[in-house]
Amino acid sequence: MGLPRSLTMHVIILLCCLFGPLQNHVIAQSTTSLSIGPARALDSILQDYAYRAFIQPRTGIPYDGTAPLNLSGITISAMRLRTGSLRNRGVQSYKEFEIPKGISLNPYVKRVVLVYQNLGNWSTSYYGLPGYTYLTPVIGLLAYDAVNLSATNLPELKVKATGNPILIHFSDAKSAPPGLTVKCVWISLSGSVSFSSPISGNTCSAVYQGHFSMAVESISPAPAPEMSPAPTPTSGGGVAVPNARPPSQGKGKSSKTKIGIIVGSVIGGLVILTLLGLLVLWTRKLKQRKKMQQMERAAEVGEFLDMTYVGPTKAPVAMITRTPPVLETEYVP
Ligand SMILES: *[C@@H]1O[C@H](CO)[C@@H](O)[C@H](O)[C@H]1NC(C)=O
Ligand SMILES: *[C@@H]1O[C@H](CO)[C@@H](O)[C@H](O)[C@H]1NC(C)=O
Ligand SMILES: *[C@@H]1O[C@H](CO)[C@@H](O)[C@H](O)[C@H]1NC(C)=O
């Protein structure tokens, strides 16, 4: 029975298509996300003020800028580089950052400005992480096109370490309270937060640009009703894994929506299975009916004499199954 089997395959593929994205959705939900609007506006202001530090800048030299007065406590720097030099040599040391060779920028620009931010006492105002306490100020590394050093509202370039990761050597990290695990925090430009373990002491690694810090989970007086498993960060590769969960803040609600999604998927799946089952039955019936029709037609044809071509015309031929006529006289018992 080739037909039902192939249909079964279709059902399986269809279900995978249906459930795949839902599963991803459930997993993606476990990533903490910050509302990043004010922080992105700050990035834009700091890009502007960092660029003002440049007066006939030489490449490869960091220039310290001055943050606007209403943001005092934040320090900024800017360094201009040829993209080729950044890719082939990296930067041995730029504030806390050690940038390896193999950095790729997207889109491609000829020269790049790396803007460094240290948010100091503004870290929690802009990047407050519910359930976590920072051990270091939040620092940022963002890349912009260097073609116009008076430009404002520049979009960030996508920075990716294609070889070794970028290393961040935090200089003034507070020591963690005993028994708490120190985590490296990476906040992407879209506001997603990822945790990983330090690769050693106060050194964290990063693959992309963004904002970085070290943090411990806050010792909160109100324990969360459902213990979230500690995000297990991958060590070694240094790739920050987006597996953090906000320990507080609407956990019940999110698990309720998760249950809702799962129940919805199951019901949806059952409905689709039923529909597919009906389709299978219908197809089978159709095939049977066709077969019946064929058999009927064949039976009808069979009632007539076999046709054969006699010259150009079709003519019925008697079959030889008839009893051949026998002369009575020839009959010898
Ligand atoms: C600081 O001043 C700038 C203008 O100089 C303004 O755009 C920004 O919103 C202000 N930030 C704060 C936190 O007051
Ligand atoms: C950070 O410290 C500076 C003084 O160094 C102060 O002017 C500013 O208001 C502080 N910012 C915050 C968010 O407390
Ligand atoms: C650089 O950017 C500034 C501000 O956006 C603009 O006024 C200026 O014309 C730009 N210069 C060039 C050469 O594009």
mmCIF file of C-alpha atoms in Angstrom, residues 67-235:
data_model
loop_
_atom_site.group_PDB
_atom_site.id
_atom_site.type_symbol
_atom_site.label_atom_id
_atom_site.label_comp_id
_atom_site.label_asym_id
_atom_site.label_seq_id
_atom_site.Cartn_x
_atom_site.Cartn_y
_atom_site.Cartn_z
ATOM 1 C CA ALA A 67 30.103 62.669 27.765
ATOM 2 C CA PRO A 68 27.461 65.407 27.978
ATOM 3 C CA LEU A 69 27.210 67.106 31.378
ATOM 4 C CA ASN A 70 23.838 65.589 32.194
ATOM 5 C CA LEU A 71 25.460 62.154 31.809
ATOM 6 C CA SER A 72 28.562 62.708 33.916
ATOM 7 C CA GLY A 73 29.904 59.454 35.251
ATOM 8 C CA ILE A 74 29.962 57.917 31.779
ATOM 9 C CA THR A 75 33.311 57.720 30.026
ATOM 10 C CA ILE A 76 33.729 57.319 26.282
ATOM 11 C CA SER A 77 36.537 56.771 23.818
ATOM 12 C CA ALA A 78 36.876 56.415 20.109
ATOM 13 C CA MET A 79 39.490 54.748 17.959
ATOM 14 C CA ARG A 80 39.689 54.869 14.208
ATOM 15 C CA LEU A 81 41.073 51.881 12.321
ATOM 16 C CA ARG A 82 41.488 50.639 8.829
ATOM 17 C CA THR A 83 39.145 47.691 8.437
ATOM 18 C CA GLY A 84 41.926 45.630 6.903
ATOM 19 C CA SER A 85 44.180 46.257 9.873
ATOM 20 C CA LEU A 86 41.399 45.361 12.303
ATOM 21 C CA ARG A 87 40.779 42.131 10.412
ATOM 22 C CA ASN A 88 44.431 41.138 9.972
ATOM 23 C CA ARG A 89 45.926 42.304 13.242
ATOM 24 C CA GLY A 90 43.141 43.054 15.698
ATOM 25 C CA VAL A 91 43.779 45.421 18.594
ATOM 26 C CA GLN A 92 45.999 44.193 21.397
ATOM 27 C CA SER A 93 44.402 46.415 23.979
ATOM 28 C CA TYR A 94 41.617 48.976 23.799
ATOM 29 C CA LYS A 95 40.476 49.768 27.335
ATOM 30 C CA GLU A 96 39.136 46.453 28.708
ATOM 31 C CA PHE A 97 38.931 44.887 25.251
ATOM 32 C CA GLU A 98 41.415 42.592 23.568
ATOM 33 C CA ILE A 99 40.328 42.295 19.973
ATOM 34 C CA PRO A 100 41.714 39.326 18.051
ATOM 35 C CA LYS A 101 42.386 39.168 14.353
ATOM 36 C CA GLY A 102 39.579 37.808 12.210
ATOM 37 C CA ILE A 103 36.999 40.492 13.018
ATOM 38 C CA SER A 104 34.432 40.855 10.274
ATOM 39 C CA LEU A 105 32.349 43.977 9.777
ATOM 40 C CA ASN A 106 29.014 44.143 8.037
ATOM 41 C CA PRO A 107 28.371 46.163 5.956
ATOM 42 C CA TYR A 108 31.909 46.608 4.701
ATOM 43 C CA VAL A 109 33.488 49.998 5.294
ATOM 44 C CA LYS A 110 37.011 51.141 4.531
ATOM 45 C CA ARG A 111 37.659 52.647 7.938
ATOM 46 C CA VAL A 112 35.867 52.008 11.169
ATOM 47 C CA VAL A 113 35.501 53.824 14.473
ATOM 48 C CA LEU A 114 35.292 51.659 17.567
ATOM 49 C CA VAL A 115 33.374 53.558 20.214
ATOM 50 C CA TYR A 116 34.016 52.480 23.781
ATOM 51 C CA GLN A 117 31.513 53.262 26.538
ATOM 52 C CA ASN A 118 31.814 52.819 30.273
ATOM 53 C CA LEU A 119 28.443 53.553 31.800
ATOM 54 C CA GLY A 120 29.797 53.836 35.349
ATOM 55 C CA ASN A 121 27.090 54.666 37.845
ATOM 56 C CA TRP A 122 24.539 54.806 35.013
ATOM 57 C CA SER A 123 24.846 51.075 34.296
ATOM 58 C CA THR A 124 21.717 49.978 36.131
ATOM 59 C CA SER A 125 19.707 52.983 34.943
ATOM 60 C CA TYR A 126 20.179 51.906 31.342
ATOM 61 C CA TYR A 127 20.838 48.183 31.616
ATOM 62 C CA GLY A 128 19.185 47.144 34.880
ATOM 63 C CA LEU A 129 18.815 43.363 34.873
ATOM 64 C CA PRO A 130 15.962 42.146 37.062
ATOM 65 C CA GLY A 131 17.255 39.473 39.421
ATOM 66 C CA TYR A 132 20.937 40.286 38.911
ATOM 67 C CA THR A 133 23.486 42.551 40.502
ATOM 68 C CA TYR A 134 26.362 43.912 38.441
ATOM 69 C CA LEU A 135 29.877 43.438 39.742
ATOM 70 C CA THR A 136 31.353 45.791 37.158
ATOM 71 C CA PRO A 137 30.079 48.816 35.273
ATOM 72 C CA VAL A 138 28.428 48.001 31.969
ATOM 73 C CA ILE A 139 30.883 48.694 29.156
ATOM 74 C CA GLY A 140 30.129 48.879 25.492
ATOM 75 C CA LEU A 141 32.007 48.360 22.252
ATOM 76 C CA LEU A 142 30.248 49.550 19.121
ATOM 77 C CA ALA A 143 31.512 50.002 15.575
ATOM 78 C CA TYR A 144 30.601 52.754 13.138
ATOM 79 C CA ASP A 145 31.608 53.877 9.678
ATOM 80 C CA ALA A 146 34.496 56.339 9.907
ATOM 81 C CA VAL A 147 33.845 58.005 6.559
ATOM 82 C CA ASN A 148 32.261 61.147 8.086
ATOM 83 C CA LEU A 149 33.541 62.089 11.514
ATOM 84 C CA SER A 150 30.825 64.746 11.921
ATOM 85 C CA ALA A 151 28.034 62.269 11.293
ATOM 86 C CA THR A 152 25.358 61.662 13.898
ATOM 87 C CA ASN A 153 22.677 58.985 14.238
ATOM 88 C CA LEU A 154 24.975 56.490 12.556
ATOM 89 C CA PRO A 155 23.828 52.887 12.394
ATOM 90 C CA GLU A 156 26.133 50.394 14.100
ATOM 91 C CA LEU A 157 28.113 48.004 11.953
ATOM 92 C CA LYS A 158 27.731 44.319 12.726
ATOM 93 C CA VAL A 159 30.927 43.119 14.378
ATOM 94 C CA LYS A 160 31.679 39.429 14.502
ATOM 95 C CA ALA A 161 34.750 37.606 15.731
ATOM 96 C CA THR A 162 35.199 34.863 13.139
ATOM 97 C CA GLY A 163 38.271 33.318 14.756
ATOM 98 C CA ASN A 164 39.129 33.701 18.412
ATOM 99 C CA PRO A 165 36.596 35.552 20.543
ATOM 100 C CA ILE A 166 37.006 39.115 21.741
ATOM 101 C CA LEU A 167 38.280 39.114 25.324
ATOM 102 C CA ILE A 168 37.119 41.542 27.975
ATOM 103 C CA HIS A 169 39.421 41.961 30.956
ATOM 104 C CA PHE A 170 37.307 43.655 33.606
ATOM 105 C CA SER A 171 39.592 45.735 35.762
ATOM 106 C CA ASP A 172 37.530 46.760 38.751
ATOM 107 C CA ALA A 173 35.126 43.907 39.394
ATOM 108 C CA LYS A 174 33.603 43.711 42.856
ATOM 109 C CA SER A 175 34.118 40.302 44.432
ATOM 110 C CA ALA A 176 31.062 38.086 44.356
ATOM 111 C CA PRO A 177 29.276 37.257 47.608
ATOM 112 C CA PRO A 178 30.312 33.745 48.741
ATOM 113 C CA GLY A 179 28.399 30.906 47.156
ATOM 114 C CA LEU A 180 27.234 32.907 44.167
ATOM 115 C CA THR A 181 28.390 32.148 40.657
ATOM 116 C CA VAL A 182 29.807 35.000 38.646
ATOM 117 C CA LYS A 183 28.406 35.278 35.172
ATOM 118 C CA CYS A 184 29.481 37.197 32.141
ATOM 119 C CA VAL A 185 26.639 39.216 30.692
ATOM 120 C CA TRP A 186 26.288 40.190 27.086
ATOM 121 C CA ILE A 187 23.487 42.511 26.047
ATOM 122 C CA SER A 188 23.036 42.686 22.308
ATOM 123 C CA LEU A 189 21.971 45.831 20.499
ATOM 124 C CA SER A 190 18.472 44.394 20.245
ATOM 125 C CA GLY A 191 18.317 43.985 24.021
ATOM 126 C CA SER A 192 18.659 40.222 24.305
ATOM 127 C CA VAL A 193 20.688 39.201 27.332
ATOM 128 C CA SER A 194 23.006 36.182 27.366
ATOM 129 C CA PHE A 195 25.010 34.705 30.194
ATOM 130 C CA SER A 196 28.218 32.696 30.064
ATOM 131 C CA SER A 197 30.905 31.802 32.534
ATOM 132 C CA PRO A 198 34.101 33.827 32.730
ATOM 133 C CA ILE A 199 36.876 32.157 30.789
ATOM 134 C CA SER A 200 39.155 32.944 33.727
ATOM 135 C CA GLY A 201 39.076 35.295 36.707
ATOM 136 C CA ASN A 202 37.630 38.560 35.498
ATOM 137 C CA THR A 203 37.929 37.798 31.812
ATOM 138 C CA CYS A 204 34.873 37.283 29.646
ATOM 139 C CA SER A 205 34.666 36.485 25.989
ATOM 140 C CA ALA A 206 32.402 37.785 23.263
ATOM 141 C CA VAL A 207 31.701 37.083 19.647
ATOM 142 C CA TYR A 208 29.619 40.141 18.788
ATOM 143 C CA GLN A 209 29.604 43.812 19.730
ATOM 144 C CA GLY A 210 27.287 45.156 22.372
ATOM 145 C CA HIS A 211 27.366 45.818 26.099
ATOM 146 C CA PHE A 212 29.134 43.679 28.661
ATOM 147 C CA SER A 213 29.413 43.222 32.371
ATOM 148 C CA MET A 214 29.796 40.642 35.100
ATOM 149 C CA ALA A 215 26.936 39.870 37.421
ATOM 150 C CA VAL A 216 25.629 37.570 40.118
ATOM 151 C CA GLU A 217 22.068 36.600 40.809
ATOM 152 C CA SER A 218 20.590 38.879 43.411
ATOM 153 C CA ILE A 219 19.820 37.348 46.775
ATOM 154 C CA SER A 220 16.165 38.209 46.547
ATOM 155 C CA PRO A 221 14.028 38.081 49.728
ATOM 156 C CA ALA A 222 11.070 36.647 47.842
ATOM 157 C CA PRO A 223 12.052 33.306 46.326
ATOM 158 C CA ALA A 224 10.618 32.655 42.934
ATOM 159 C CA PRO A 225 7.789 30.084 43.062
ATOM 160 C CA GLU A 226 9.423 27.989 40.367
ATOM 161 C CA MET A 227 13.155 27.528 40.637
ATOM 162 C CA SER A 228 14.659 28.334 37.311
ATOM 163 C CA PRO A 229 17.564 26.067 36.466
ATOM 164 C CA ALA A 230 20.766 28.033 36.590
ATOM 165 C CA PRO A 231 21.658 28.895 33.029
ATOM 166 C CA THR A 232 24.483 26.556 32.162
ATOM 167 C CA PRO A 233 26.916 28.622 30.218
ATOM 168 C CA THR A 234 29.199 26.992 27.733
ATOM 169 C CA SER A 235 32.806 27.500 28.536
#
